[in-house]
Coordinates of C-alpha atoms in Angstrom, one line a residue:
X1 CA -22.8 -156.1 30.1
X2 CA -26.4 -156.5 31.6
X3 CA -26.6 -152.6 31.4
X4 CA -25.6 -152.9 27.9
X5 CA -28.0 -155.2 27.1
X6 CA -30.8 -153.1 28.9
X7 CA -29.8 -150.2 26.7
X8 CA -30.1 -152.3 23.6
X9 CA -33.6 -153.7 24.8
X10 CA -34.7 -150.0 25.2
X11 CA -33.3 -149.0 21.8
X12 CA -35.2 -151.9 20.1
X13 CA -38.4 -150.9 21.6
X14 CA -37.9 -147.1 20.7
X15 CA -37.1 -148.2 17.1
X16 CA -39.9 -150.4 16.8
X17 CA -42.6 -148.1 18.2
X18 CA -41.2 -145.0 16.1
X19 CA -42.0 -147.4 13.0
X20 CA -45.2 -147.8 14.5
X21 CA -46.1 -144.2 15.2
X22 CA -44.7 -142.6 11.6
X23 CA -47.3 -142.7 8.8
X24 CA -45.1 -142.4 5.9
X25 CA -44.9 -145.9 4.4
X26 CA -41.3 -145.8 3.3
X27 CA -40.0 -144.3 6.7
X28 CA -42.1 -146.7 8.7
X29 CA -40.9 -149.8 6.6
X30 CA -37.0 -148.8 7.0
X31 CA -37.4 -148.2 10.8
X32 CA -39.0 -151.5 11.2
X33 CA -36.0 -153.4 9.5
X34 CA -33.8 -151.4 11.8
X35 CA -35.7 -152.6 14.7
X36 CA -35.3 -156.3 13.6
X37 CA -31.5 -155.6 13.3
X38 CA -31.5 -154.1 17.0
X39 CA -33.3 -157.3 18.1
X40 CA -30.7 -159.4 16.5
X41 CA -28.0 -157.2 18.3
X42 CA -30.2 -158.2 21.8
X43 CA -29.6 -161.8 20.5
X44 CA -25.9 -161.7 19.9
X45 CA -25.3 -159.5 23.5
X46 CA -27.4 -162.1 25.2
X47 CA -25.3 -165.0 23.9
X48 CA -22.4 -163.3 24.9
X49 CA -23.3 -162.6 28.3
X50 CA -24.1 -166.3 28.9
X51 CA -20.9 -167.2 27.4
X52 CA -19.2 -165.3 30.1
X53 CA -21.5 -167.0 32.8
X54 CA -23.4 -164.2 33.6
X55 CA -27.0 -163.5 33.0
X56 CA -29.3 -160.7 31.8
X57 CA -32.8 -159.4 32.3
X58 CA -35.7 -157.3 30.6
X59 CA -35.7 -154.4 32.9
X60 CA -36.2 -151.3 30.8
X61 CA -36.3 -147.7 31.9
X62 CA -37.8 -145.7 28.9
X63 CA -41.1 -143.9 28.4
X64 CA -42.9 -143.5 24.9
X65 CA -42.6 -139.8 24.1
X66 CA -45.8 -138.5 22.6
X67 CA -44.4 -136.7 19.9
X68 CA -46.5 -135.0 17.5
X69 CA -44.2 -134.8 14.1
X70 CA -41.8 -137.0 12.6
X71 CA -38.6 -135.1 13.3
X72 CA -39.4 -134.9 16.9
X73 CA -39.4 -138.8 17.0
X74 CA -36.3 -138.9 14.8
X75 CA -34.4 -136.6 16.9
X76 CA -35.3 -138.5 20.0
X77 CA -34.0 -141.8 18.3
X78 CA -30.7 -140.1 17.4
X79 CA -30.0 -139.0 21.0
X80 CA -30.7 -142.4 22.1
X81 CA -28.4 -144.1 19.4
X82 CA -25.6 -141.7 20.5
X83 CA -25.8 -142.2 24.2
X84 CA -25.8 -146.2 24.0
X85 CA -22.4 -145.9 22.2
X86 CA -20.3 -145.6 25.3
X87 CA -21.9 -149.0 26.7
X88 CA -20.2 -151.3 24.0
X89 CA -17.4 -153.1 24.9
X90 CA -14.2 -153.0 22.5
X91 CA -14.7 -156.5 20.7
X92 CA -15.9 -157.7 17.2
X93 CA -19.4 -157.9 18.1
X94 CA -19.4 -154.3 19.4
X95 CA -17.6 -153.2 15.9
X96 CA -20.5 -154.8 14.2
X97 CA -23.2 -153.3 16.6
X98 CA -21.5 -149.9 16.1
X99 CA -21.6 -150.1 12.1
X100 CA -25.0 -150.9 12.2
X101 CA -25.9 -148.0 14.4
X102 CA -23.8 -145.7 12.3
X103 CA -25.8 -146.4 9.3
X104 CA -29.0 -146.1 11.1
X105 CA -27.7 -142.7 12.2
X106 CA -27.0 -141.8 8.6
X107 CA -30.6 -142.9 7.4
X108 CA -32.2 -140.7 10.3
X109 CA -30.1 -137.8 9.0
X110 CA -31.3 -138.2 5.6
X111 CA -34.8 -138.1 6.8
X112 CA -34.2 -134.9 8.7
X113 CA -32.5 -133.4 5.7
X114 CA -35.9 -133.2 3.7
X115 CA -38.6 -131.0 5.5
X116 CA -41.2 -132.7 3.6
X117 CA -40.7 -135.8 5.8
X118 CA -41.8 -133.8 8.9
X119 CA -45.2 -135.0 8.7
X120 CA -47.8 -134.7 11.5
X121 CA -47.8 -137.9 14.0
X122 CA -51.4 -138.9 14.8
X123 CA -50.6 -142.1 16.7
X124 CA -51.0 -140.4 20.1
X125 CA -54.1 -138.3 19.5
X126 CA -56.7 -140.6 21.1
X127 CA -59.0 -140.2 18.3
X128 CA -60.1 -143.6 18.3
X129 CA -61.7 -143.9 14.7
X130 CA -60.6 -146.3 12.2
X131 CA -59.7 -144.9 9.0
X132 CA -62.9 -144.2 6.9
X133 CA -64.8 -146.9 8.5
X134 CA -68.0 -146.2 10.3
X135 CA -67.3 -148.5 13.3
X136 CA -69.8 -147.9 16.4
X137 CA -68.3 -147.0 19.7
X138 CA -68.8 -150.5 20.9
X139 CA -67.0 -152.1 18.1
X140 CA -64.1 -149.5 18.9
X141 CA -64.1 -150.5 22.7
X142 CA -63.8 -154.0 21.6
X143 CA -60.8 -153.3 19.2
X144 CA -59.2 -151.0 21.8
X145 CA -59.4 -153.7 24.6
X146 CA -58.0 -156.6 22.2
X147 CA -55.1 -154.5 20.8
X148 CA -53.9 -153.6 24.5
X149 CA -54.0 -157.0 25.7
X150 CA -52.7 -158.5 22.5
X151 CA -49.9 -156.3 22.2
X152 CA -48.6 -156.7 25.7
X153 CA -49.0 -160.6 24.8
X154 CA -46.8 -160.4 21.8
X155 CA -44.3 -158.3 23.3
X156 CA -44.1 -160.7 26.4
X157 CA -43.9 -163.9 24.0
X158 CA -41.1 -162.2 22.1
X159 CA -38.9 -162.2 25.1
X160 CA -40.0 -165.1 26.9
X161 CA -39.3 -167.4 23.8
X162 CA -36.0 -165.5 23.1
X163 CA -34.9 -166.1 26.8
X164 CA -35.7 -169.6 26.4
X165 CA -34.2 -170.1 23.0
X166 CA -30.8 -168.8 24.3
X167 CA -30.6 -171.5 26.9
X168 CA -31.8 -174.4 25.0
X169 CA -29.2 -177.1 23.4
X170 CA -32.1 -179.0 21.8
X171 CA -32.4 -178.3 18.0
X172 CA -36.1 -178.9 17.9
X173 CA -36.8 -176.5 20.8
X174 CA -34.6 -174.0 19.3
X175 CA -36.4 -174.2 16.0
X176 CA -40.0 -174.1 17.7
X177 CA -38.9 -170.9 19.8
X178 CA -37.6 -169.1 16.5
X179 CA -40.9 -169.8 14.5
X180 CA -42.9 -168.5 17.5
X181 CA -40.8 -165.4 17.9
X182 CA -41.0 -164.4 14.3
X183 CA -44.9 -165.0 14.2
X184 CA -45.0 -162.9 17.4
X185 CA -42.8 -160.2 15.5
X186 CA -45.4 -160.1 13.0
X187 CA -48.4 -160.1 15.5
X188 CA -47.0 -157.2 17.4
X189 CA -46.1 -155.0 14.2
X190 CA -49.7 -155.5 13.1
X191 CA -51.4 -154.7 16.3
X192 CA -48.9 -151.7 17.0
X193 CA -49.8 -150.3 13.5
X194 CA -53.5 -150.5 14.2
X195 CA -53.0 -148.8 17.8
X196 CA -51.2 -146.1 15.8
X197 CA -54.1 -145.9 13.5
X198 CA -56.5 -145.8 16.2
X199 CA -54.2 -142.8 17.9
X200 CA -53.8 -145.1 21.0
X201 CA -50.4 -146.0 20.6
X202 CA -48.7 -146.9 24.1
X203 CA -45.8 -149.3 25.3
X204 CA -46.6 -152.7 26.7
X205 CA -45.9 -152.8 30.4
X206 CA -42.6 -154.3 31.7
X207 CA -42.0 -158.0 32.4
X208 CA -41.5 -159.2 35.6
X209 CA -38.8 -161.7 35.9
X210 CA -41.1 -164.5 37.0
X211 CA -42.5 -164.2 33.6
X212 CA -39.5 -165.2 31.8
X213 CA -37.4 -167.4 34.1
X214 CA -39.1 -170.5 33.5
X215 CA -38.8 -173.3 36.1
X216 CA -41.3 -176.0 34.8
X217 CA -41.0 -176.0 31.0
X218 CA -44.0 -178.5 30.8
X219 CA -46.5 -176.2 32.8
X220 CA -45.2 -173.0 30.6
X221 CA -45.9 -175.0 27.6
X222 CA -49.4 -175.9 28.7
X223 CA -50.3 -172.7 30.1
X224 CA -48.9 -171.1 26.7
X225 CA -51.3 -173.3 24.9
X226 CA -54.2 -172.4 27.1
X227 CA -53.3 -168.6 26.5
X228 CA -53.2 -169.2 22.7
X229 CA -56.7 -170.9 22.8
X230 CA -57.9 -168.0 25.0
X231 CA -56.5 -165.7 22.0
X232 CA -58.3 -167.7 19.4
X233 CA -61.5 -167.0 21.2
X234 CA -60.7 -163.2 21.4
X235 CA -60.1 -163.1 17.7
X236 CA -63.4 -164.8 16.7
X237 CA -65.4 -162.8 19.2
X238 CA -63.8 -159.7 17.5
X239 CA -64.3 -160.7 14.0
X240 CA -67.9 -161.4 14.9
X241 CA -68.5 -158.2 16.5
X242 CA -66.9 -155.9 13.9
X243 CA -69.3 -155.3 11.1
X244 CA -66.6 -154.7 8.6
X245 CA -65.3 -157.4 5.9
X246 CA -61.8 -156.5 5.8
X247 CA -61.0 -156.3 9.5
X248 CA -63.2 -159.4 10.1
X249 CA -61.0 -161.2 7.7
X250 CA -57.7 -159.9 9.4
X251 CA -59.0 -161.4 12.7
X252 CA -59.9 -164.7 11.2
X253 CA -56.5 -164.9 9.7
X254 CA -55.0 -164.0 13.2
X255 CA -57.3 -166.8 14.8
X256 CA -55.9 -169.6 12.2
X257 CA -52.3 -168.6 12.8
X258 CA -52.6 -168.8 16.8
X259 CA -54.1 -172.7 15.8
X260 CA -50.6 -173.3 14.5
X261 CA -48.6 -171.8 17.2
X262 CA -50.9 -174.3 19.6
X263 CA -49.4 -177.3 17.2
X264 CA -45.9 -175.8 17.5
X265 CA -46.1 -175.4 21.2
X266 CA -47.4 -179.4 21.3
X267 CA -43.9 -180.2 19.7
X268 CA -42.2 -178.9 22.9
X269 CA -44.1 -181.3 24.9

């Protein structure tokens, strides 16, 4: 069962980063929706594993294939979805997951059917330019560092909060974890798409189990608040450093959201 969970985790990541890599807004949006469905599959599989008095981890064994066109990404996704089918059990949950996968496969086939969809993928070209903005090298460097650090942080928080949510019986805790998971999904989506625009899209590193197996919840929450405070400082510094009104407003917006995350975490205390 843990192997099935690992494969679904890998598929979630693959669909998610495919959505970041592809420029076409319609395909990007649809793939992101499917990634959210895959994440719910992870949640349900995790609940099933825990109900069987087993456990799961966040190990993964995938690399981000740096494809240069849409069809290469879509074909890679197709193969991954087909390969995971043999790992599903024969029960009601598996039937639901399989039918979701079948619909996703049908959508991928629709993309491949139209040759006009096979556009260039620029998410991995290392161009490090921001649209038509004339950002200095120092500003690009600051933005690059921020995106690498914060994309890992958001990926980490999604998985850590999901791990803890699955194990709590407290309704307040459950709801706070859900809010934090949802917020981190939005931040990861924002940062992933920005990395793709810069041509520096890359997977966040794997989580060590000591990251998500929490033995001292009080310390974890206090450390989390300190981490959010540090993120606020980074957002403010980046907003001040980047002489672009649109980007500066975006990082102010993220900064204010981090402030509310701190208040949510204080509820846990």
